Amino acid sequence: MLSRVFGFGRRSFDSLSEQEILALAISSEEDDARIYRAYADGLADAYPNSAKVFEEMAAEEDSHRASLIELHRARFGDRIPLIRREHVRGYYERKPDWLVRPLGLEKVRSMAEEMEAQAELFYVEAAKRTSDASTRKLLGALAAAEKSHETLAQRLGREYLSGDARKEEDFAERRQFILTYVQPGLAGLMDGSVSTLAPIFAAAFATGDTWQTFLVGLSASVGAGISMGFTEAAHDDGKLSGRGSPIKRGLASGIMTAVGGLGHALPYLIPDFWTATTVAAAVVFVELWAIAFIQNRYMDTPFLRAALQVVLGGGLVFAAGVLIGSA
């Protein structure tokens, strides 16, 4: 473990011979091609046009690798030393983003640009360390290829991703985000914020005890969060509805339900009853307007209609809690 953290047992880049630099470049190009193909596989179903971009990028990396192998064969023979990026101290690493499913479209695009920038820097530094003219020429050409015409990802994007195709893929990604996170999270926030109003404020006005009110609010919020989370995760596995991972949806729903209830339960940690109640009421006001904003921002609900529905519903539940607690 310590050897990985501090780089013990790794070679420094400055200590590599020209043959080892070529071997490192070959293995890096092979790894990057495989990463791009993994990105393509992960995007193929939902984003076929972007998948084509990454297939082409993988083919470009293959051509770089073939050129490097030919150069190695001409200078050092057919035996290529085994040296990879994890064997070199300070060499850039690739985080295993390609193993995560589903892949985020913008995340993958930004990772591709970062990979190209890192590869360009490597070839520039590698060219400085070689004295052979043909090697310097190839490494310089590869550095230029990584940088040319903005980035390869952008050039291929213009080829495969027309304006309409990119809009369609961006819309599909936004829709998936809404279905997996926003929709269950919003349902949880609404349930947690509104459904806990009555028991919390009923307990507050019935007992006049802030600590007892806090315990009621805490138990109601946590219980509702657990219930909503399990309900969301259990009732739809996402395969037919396309709503995504049930675990992610369940966590989004459960956490936001608990947050919605705890928002106006936590003020009752304040010992003074009327101060705590005033703060809790202010928090409720903010919660209800936040719900209206999210509905407008992500669900395309007109803001005034969303505000009327949420504020009116929340106000009625709030009033019911106060009246029952004061009875």
Short mmCIF file of C-alpha atoms in Angstrom, two decimals:
data_model
loop_
_atom_site.label_atom_id
_atom_site.label_comp_id
_atom_site.label_asym_id
_atom_site.label_seq_id
_atom_site.Cartn_x
_atom_site.Cartn_y
_atom_site.Cartn_z
CA MET A 1 0.00 0.00 0.00
CA LEU A 2 2.73 2.46 0.99
CA SER A 3 4.67 1.58 -2.12
CA ARG A 4 1.72 2.62 -4.27
CA VAL A 5 1.15 5.87 -2.37
CA PHE A 6 4.78 6.99 -2.30
CA GLY A 7 5.90 5.41 -5.55
CA PHE A 8 8.41 2.99 -4.03
CA GLY A 9 9.60 0.49 -6.62
CA ARG A 10 8.64 2.68 -9.55
CA ARG A 11 11.03 4.15 -12.05
CA SER A 12 11.33 7.88 -12.51
CA PHE A 13 10.57 9.14 -16.00
CA ASP A 14 14.03 10.70 -16.26
CA SER A 15 15.68 7.29 -15.75
CA LEU A 16 13.97 5.65 -18.73
CA SER A 17 16.01 4.74 -21.77
CA GLU A 18 14.82 5.61 -25.26
CA GLN A 19 13.69 2.01 -25.76
CA GLU A 20 11.73 2.12 -22.52
CA ILE A 21 10.12 5.43 -23.49
CA LEU A 22 8.95 3.85 -26.75
CA ALA A 23 7.68 0.79 -24.87
CA LEU A 24 5.77 3.06 -22.47
CA ALA A 25 4.24 4.97 -25.37
CA ILE A 26 3.16 1.70 -27.03
CA SER A 27 1.46 0.37 -23.91
CA SER A 28 -0.20 3.74 -23.24
CA GLU A 29 -1.64 3.91 -26.75
CA GLU A 30 -2.95 0.35 -26.39
CA ASP A 31 -4.58 1.17 -23.05
CA ASP A 32 -6.16 4.36 -24.38
CA ALA A 33 -7.60 2.56 -27.40
CA ARG A 34 -9.19 -0.02 -25.12
CA ILE A 35 -10.58 2.75 -22.89
CA TYR A 36 -12.14 4.52 -25.88
CA ARG A 37 -13.73 1.26 -27.02
CA ALA A 38 -15.10 0.73 -23.51
CA TYR A 39 -16.59 4.22 -23.69
CA ALA A 40 -18.09 3.35 -27.08
CA ASP A 41 -19.61 0.15 -25.71
CA GLY A 42 -21.08 2.01 -22.75
CA LEU A 43 -22.61 4.70 -24.94
CA ALA A 44 -23.75 2.54 -27.88
CA ASP A 45 -27.33 1.91 -26.75
CA ALA A 46 -28.27 5.38 -25.56
CA TYR A 47 -25.87 7.57 -27.57
CA PRO A 48 -24.97 5.78 -30.84
CA ASN A 49 -23.48 8.85 -32.52
CA SER A 50 -21.11 9.54 -29.65
CA ALA A 51 -20.21 5.84 -29.62
CA LYS A 52 -19.03 6.22 -33.23
CA VAL A 53 -16.81 9.11 -32.15
CA PHE A 54 -15.05 6.94 -29.59
CA GLU A 55 -14.71 4.04 -32.01
CA GLU A 56 -12.87 6.38 -34.37
CA MET A 57 -10.70 7.67 -31.53
CA ALA A 58 -9.76 4.09 -30.65
CA ALA A 59 -8.80 3.47 -34.28
CA GLU A 60 -6.62 6.60 -34.20
CA GLU A 61 -4.84 5.31 -31.09
CA ASP A 62 -4.30 1.97 -32.86
CA SER A 63 -2.59 3.77 -35.74
CA HIS A 64 -0.34 5.64 -33.28
CA ARG A 65 0.57 2.34 -31.63
CA ALA A 66 1.36 0.71 -34.98
CA SER A 67 3.72 3.57 -35.89
CA LEU A 68 5.48 3.29 -32.55
CA ILE A 69 5.90 -0.48 -32.91
CA GLU A 70 7.41 -0.06 -36.38
CA LEU A 71 9.87 2.48 -35.00
CA HIS A 72 10.77 0.17 -32.11
CA ARG A 73 11.28 -2.73 -34.52
CA ALA A 74 13.58 -0.64 -36.70
CA ARG A 75 15.70 0.62 -33.81
CA PHE A 76 15.60 -2.08 -31.12
CA GLY A 77 14.10 -5.22 -32.65
CA ASP A 78 10.91 -7.15 -32.02
CA ARG A 79 11.19 -7.59 -28.25
CA ILE A 80 9.31 -4.73 -26.56
CA PRO A 81 10.02 -4.31 -22.82
CA LEU A 82 6.97 -4.57 -20.56
CA ILE A 83 6.57 -1.13 -19.02
CA ARG A 84 3.24 0.50 -18.27
CA ARG A 85 2.14 3.82 -16.84
CA GLU A 86 1.76 2.36 -13.33
CA HIS A 87 5.47 1.43 -13.40
CA VAL A 88 6.59 5.06 -13.77
CA ARG A 89 6.63 7.48 -10.87
CA GLY A 90 4.58 10.61 -11.50
CA TYR A 91 3.15 9.34 -14.77
CA TYR A 92 -0.51 10.24 -15.36
CA GLU A 93 -3.02 7.58 -14.37
CA ARG A 94 -6.37 6.67 -15.82
CA LYS A 95 -9.23 6.48 -13.35
CA PRO A 96 -11.49 3.53 -14.23
CA ASP A 97 -14.45 5.69 -15.33
CA TRP A 98 -15.20 3.23 -18.14
CA LEU A 99 -16.28 0.63 -15.59
CA VAL A 100 -19.12 2.81 -14.29
CA ARG A 101 -22.57 2.24 -15.80
CA PRO A 102 -24.43 4.14 -17.01
CA LEU A 103 -21.75 6.44 -18.43
CA GLY A 104 -22.37 10.17 -18.17
CA LEU A 105 -22.13 11.67 -21.65
CA GLU A 106 -20.51 14.98 -20.68
CA LYS A 107 -18.21 13.21 -18.22
CA VAL A 108 -16.93 10.91 -20.96
CA ARG A 109 -16.44 13.78 -23.39
CA SER A 110 -14.41 15.76 -20.85
CA MET A 111 -12.36 12.66 -19.96
CA ALA A 112 -11.49 12.15 -23.64
CA GLU A 113 -10.22 15.72 -23.92
CA GLU A 114 -8.20 15.30 -20.72
CA MET A 115 -6.68 12.05 -22.06
CA GLU A 116 -5.58 13.78 -25.24
CA ALA A 117 -4.03 16.67 -23.31
CA GLN A 118 -2.08 14.24 -21.11
CA ALA A 119 -0.91 12.24 -24.12
CA GLU A 120 0.27 15.40 -25.86
CA LEU A 121 2.29 16.43 -22.80
CA PHE A 122 3.85 12.96 -22.60
CA TYR A 123 5.00 13.03 -26.23
CA VAL A 124 6.43 16.53 -25.84
CA GLU A 125 8.45 15.46 -22.80
CA ALA A 126 9.45 12.14 -24.39
CA ALA A 127 10.73 13.92 -27.51
CA LYS A 128 13.01 16.05 -25.33
CA ARG A 129 14.66 12.90 -23.98
CA THR A 130 15.50 11.26 -27.30
CA SER A 131 18.54 11.94 -29.44
CA ASP A 132 17.57 9.84 -32.47
CA ALA A 133 16.16 12.05 -35.22
CA SER A 134 13.53 9.58 -36.45
CA THR A 135 12.28 8.99 -32.91
CA ARG A 136 12.05 12.70 -32.16
CA LYS A 137 10.21 13.22 -35.44
CA LEU A 138 7.61 10.56 -34.68
CA LEU A 139 7.08 11.66 -31.08
CA GLY A 140 6.71 15.26 -32.21
CA ALA A 141 4.21 14.21 -34.87
CA LEU A 142 2.19 12.28 -32.30
CA ALA A 143 2.19 15.28 -29.96
CA ALA A 144 0.90 17.42 -32.81
CA ALA A 145 -1.72 14.79 -33.68
CA GLU A 146 -3.05 14.85 -30.12
CA LYS A 147 -3.35 18.63 -30.25
CA SER A 148 -4.28 19.26 -33.88
CA HIS A 149 -7.48 21.01 -34.84
CA GLU A 150 -8.61 21.67 -31.26
CA THR A 151 -9.01 18.02 -30.17
CA LEU A 152 -9.74 14.77 -31.94
CA ALA A 153 -12.95 14.42 -29.94
CA GLN A 154 -14.19 17.77 -31.22
CA ARG A 155 -13.20 17.03 -34.83
CA LEU A 156 -14.96 13.69 -34.84
CA GLY A 157 -17.86 15.24 -32.99
CA ARG A 158 -18.41 17.60 -35.89
CA GLU A 159 -18.37 14.61 -38.25
CA TYR A 160 -20.74 12.32 -36.39
CA LEU A 161 -22.67 14.69 -34.15
CA SER A 162 -24.72 17.10 -36.20
CA GLY A 163 -26.60 19.78 -34.32
CA ASP A 164 -29.76 17.67 -34.21
CA ALA A 165 -27.92 14.48 -33.18
CA ARG A 166 -26.11 16.21 -30.35
CA LYS A 167 -29.33 17.82 -29.15
CA GLU A 168 -31.02 14.44 -29.16
CA GLU A 169 -28.24 12.85 -27.11
CA ASP A 170 -28.12 15.77 -24.69
CA PHE A 171 -31.89 15.55 -24.30
CA ALA A 172 -31.66 11.79 -23.68
CA GLU A 173 -29.00 12.33 -21.00
CA ARG A 174 -31.04 15.06 -19.31
CA ARG A 175 -34.13 12.86 -19.43
CA GLN A 176 -32.24 9.96 -17.82
CA PHE A 177 -30.91 12.26 -15.08
CA ILE A 178 -34.44 13.49 -14.37
CA LEU A 179 -35.91 9.98 -14.30
CA THR A 180 -33.17 8.53 -12.08
CA TYR A 181 -32.47 11.38 -9.66
CA VAL A 182 -34.72 14.42 -10.01
CA GLN A 183 -38.12 12.76 -10.19
CA PRO A 184 -37.70 10.39 -7.20
CA GLY A 185 -35.77 13.04 -5.29
CA LEU A 186 -38.50 15.62 -5.87
CA ALA A 187 -41.19 13.15 -4.84
CA GLY A 188 -39.23 12.46 -1.68
CA LEU A 189 -38.67 16.14 -0.92
CA MET A 190 -42.36 16.87 -1.38
CA ASP A 191 -43.40 13.95 0.81
CA GLY A 192 -40.85 14.73 3.49
CA SER A 193 -41.56 18.46 3.55
CA VAL A 194 -45.35 18.28 3.40
CA SER A 195 -46.33 15.03 5.11
CA THR A 196 -44.27 15.75 8.23
CA LEU A 197 -45.71 19.25 8.70
CA ALA A 198 -48.83 18.05 10.48
CA PRO A 199 -47.19 15.71 13.04
CA ILE A 200 -44.33 18.12 13.82
CA PHE A 201 -46.44 21.22 14.34
CA ALA A 202 -49.20 19.26 16.02
CA ALA A 203 -46.63 17.95 18.51
CA ALA A 204 -45.20 21.45 18.92
CA PHE A 205 -48.52 23.13 19.80
CA ALA A 206 -49.81 20.17 21.79
CA THR A 207 -46.78 19.88 24.07
CA GLY A 208 -45.03 23.24 23.89
CA ASP A 209 -41.86 21.20 24.42
CA THR A 210 -39.15 21.78 21.80
CA TRP A 211 -37.18 18.62 22.62
CA GLN A 212 -40.23 16.35 22.37
CA THR A 213 -41.19 18.08 19.13
CA PHE A 214 -37.71 17.49 17.75
CA LEU A 215 -37.91 13.77 18.60
CA VAL A 216 -41.28 13.50 16.86
CA GLY A 217 -39.88 15.30 13.80
CA LEU A 218 -36.72 13.19 13.77
CA SER A 219 -38.62 9.91 13.97
CA ALA A 220 -41.17 11.01 11.35
CA SER A 221 -38.45 12.19 8.94
CA VAL A 222 -36.18 9.16 9.27
CA GLY A 223 -39.12 6.74 9.13
CA ALA A 224 -40.56 8.44 6.06
CA GLY A 225 -37.13 8.46 4.40
CA ILE A 226 -36.65 4.72 4.93
CA SER A 227 -40.18 3.96 3.76
CA MET A 228 -39.96 6.13 0.63
CA GLY A 229 -36.52 4.81 -0.24
CA PHE A 230 -37.53 1.15 -0.05
CA THR A 231 -40.79 1.82 -1.87
CA GLU A 232 -39.06 3.57 -4.76
CA ALA A 233 -36.38 0.90 -5.06
CA ALA A 234 -38.78 -2.04 -4.82
CA HIS A 235 -41.65 -1.07 -7.08
CA ASP A 236 -39.69 -0.62 -10.34
CA ASP A 237 -36.40 -2.23 -11.39
CA GLY A 238 -36.03 0.32 -14.19
CA LYS A 239 -35.57 -2.20 -17.00
CA LEU A 240 -38.90 -1.62 -18.72
CA SER A 241 -39.55 1.94 -17.59
CA GLY A 242 -36.01 3.11 -18.39
CA ARG A 243 -35.86 4.99 -15.08
CA GLY A 244 -32.41 3.68 -14.20
CA SER A 245 -30.92 1.93 -11.19
CA PRO A 246 -33.48 1.22 -8.43
CA ILE A 247 -30.76 1.68 -5.81
CA LYS A 248 -29.92 5.18 -7.08
CA ARG A 249 -33.59 6.10 -7.27
CA GLY A 250 -34.23 4.70 -3.81
CA LEU A 251 -31.33 6.63 -2.32
CA ALA A 252 -32.43 9.84 -4.02
CA SER A 253 -36.00 9.44 -2.79
CA GLY A 254 -35.12 8.31 0.73
CA ILE A 255 -32.45 10.93 1.38
CA MET A 256 -34.56 13.81 0.06
CA THR A 257 -37.57 12.63 2.07
CA ALA A 258 -35.52 12.68 5.25
CA VAL A 259 -34.00 16.06 4.36
CA GLY A 260 -37.45 17.52 3.71
CA GLY A 261 -38.68 16.51 7.16
CA LEU A 262 -35.51 17.32 9.07
CA GLY A 263 -35.47 20.83 7.64
CA HIS A 264 -38.27 21.96 9.91
CA ALA A 265 -37.55 19.48 12.72
CA LEU A 266 -34.00 20.69 13.45
CA PRO A 267 -35.09 24.21 14.52
CA TYR A 268 -36.73 22.59 17.55
CA LEU A 269 -33.27 22.01 18.96
CA ILE A 270 -33.58 25.68 19.91
CA PRO A 271 -34.84 25.70 23.53
CA ASP A 272 -37.19 28.69 23.18
CA PHE A 273 -40.51 27.49 21.75
CA TRP A 274 -41.56 30.56 19.77
CA THR A 275 -38.08 31.14 18.37
CA ALA A 276 -37.89 27.52 17.25
CA THR A 277 -41.39 27.66 15.76
CA THR A 278 -40.65 30.88 13.88
CA VAL A 279 -37.45 29.44 12.42
CA ALA A 280 -39.24 26.18 11.52
CA ALA A 281 -42.00 28.11 9.75
CA ALA A 282 -39.40 30.09 7.80
CA VAL A 283 -37.68 26.83 6.79
CA VAL A 284 -41.02 25.45 5.61
CA PHE A 285 -41.50 28.53 3.43
CA VAL A 286 -38.05 28.02 1.85
CA GLU A 287 -38.69 24.28 1.33
CA LEU A 288 -41.99 24.86 -0.45
CA TRP A 289 -40.53 27.47 -2.78
CA ALA A 290 -37.53 25.19 -3.47
CA ILE A 291 -39.95 22.45 -4.52
CA ALA A 292 -41.75 24.87 -6.84
CA PHE A 293 -38.39 25.93 -8.34
CA ILE A 294 -37.32 22.32 -8.99
CA GLN A 295 -40.66 21.54 -10.60
CA ASN A 296 -40.26 24.55 -12.87
CA ARG A 297 -36.57 23.91 -13.63
CA TYR A 298 -36.65 20.19 -14.37
CA MET A 299 -40.29 19.18 -14.87
CA ASP A 300 -41.25 22.18 -17.02
CA THR A 301 -44.14 23.02 -14.71
CA PRO A 302 -45.10 26.72 -14.97
CA PHE A 303 -43.66 28.38 -11.88
CA LEU A 304 -46.85 30.09 -10.72
CA ARG A 305 -48.84 26.88 -11.03
CA ALA A 306 -46.16 24.90 -9.22
CA ALA A 307 -45.97 27.53 -6.48
CA LEU A 308 -49.75 27.61 -6.08
CA GLN A 309 -49.99 23.82 -5.82
CA VAL A 310 -47.10 23.38 -3.40
CA VAL A 311 -47.68 26.44 -1.21
CA LEU A 312 -51.43 25.85 -1.04
CA GLY A 313 -51.01 22.17 -0.22
CA GLY A 314 -48.25 22.83 2.29
CA GLY A 315 -50.23 25.65 3.88
CA LEU A 316 -53.26 23.41 4.38
CA VAL A 317 -51.18 20.66 5.99
CA PHE A 318 -49.40 23.23 8.17
CA ALA A 319 -52.73 24.70 9.29
CA ALA A 320 -54.12 21.23 10.01
CA GLY A 321 -51.12 20.46 12.23
CA VAL A 322 -51.46 23.71 14.17
CA LEU A 323 -55.22 23.30 14.65
CA ILE A 324 -54.94 19.69 15.79
CA GLY A 325 -52.10 20.50 18.14
CA SER A 326 -53.97 23.46 19.64
CA ALA A 327 -57.20 21.53 20.18
#
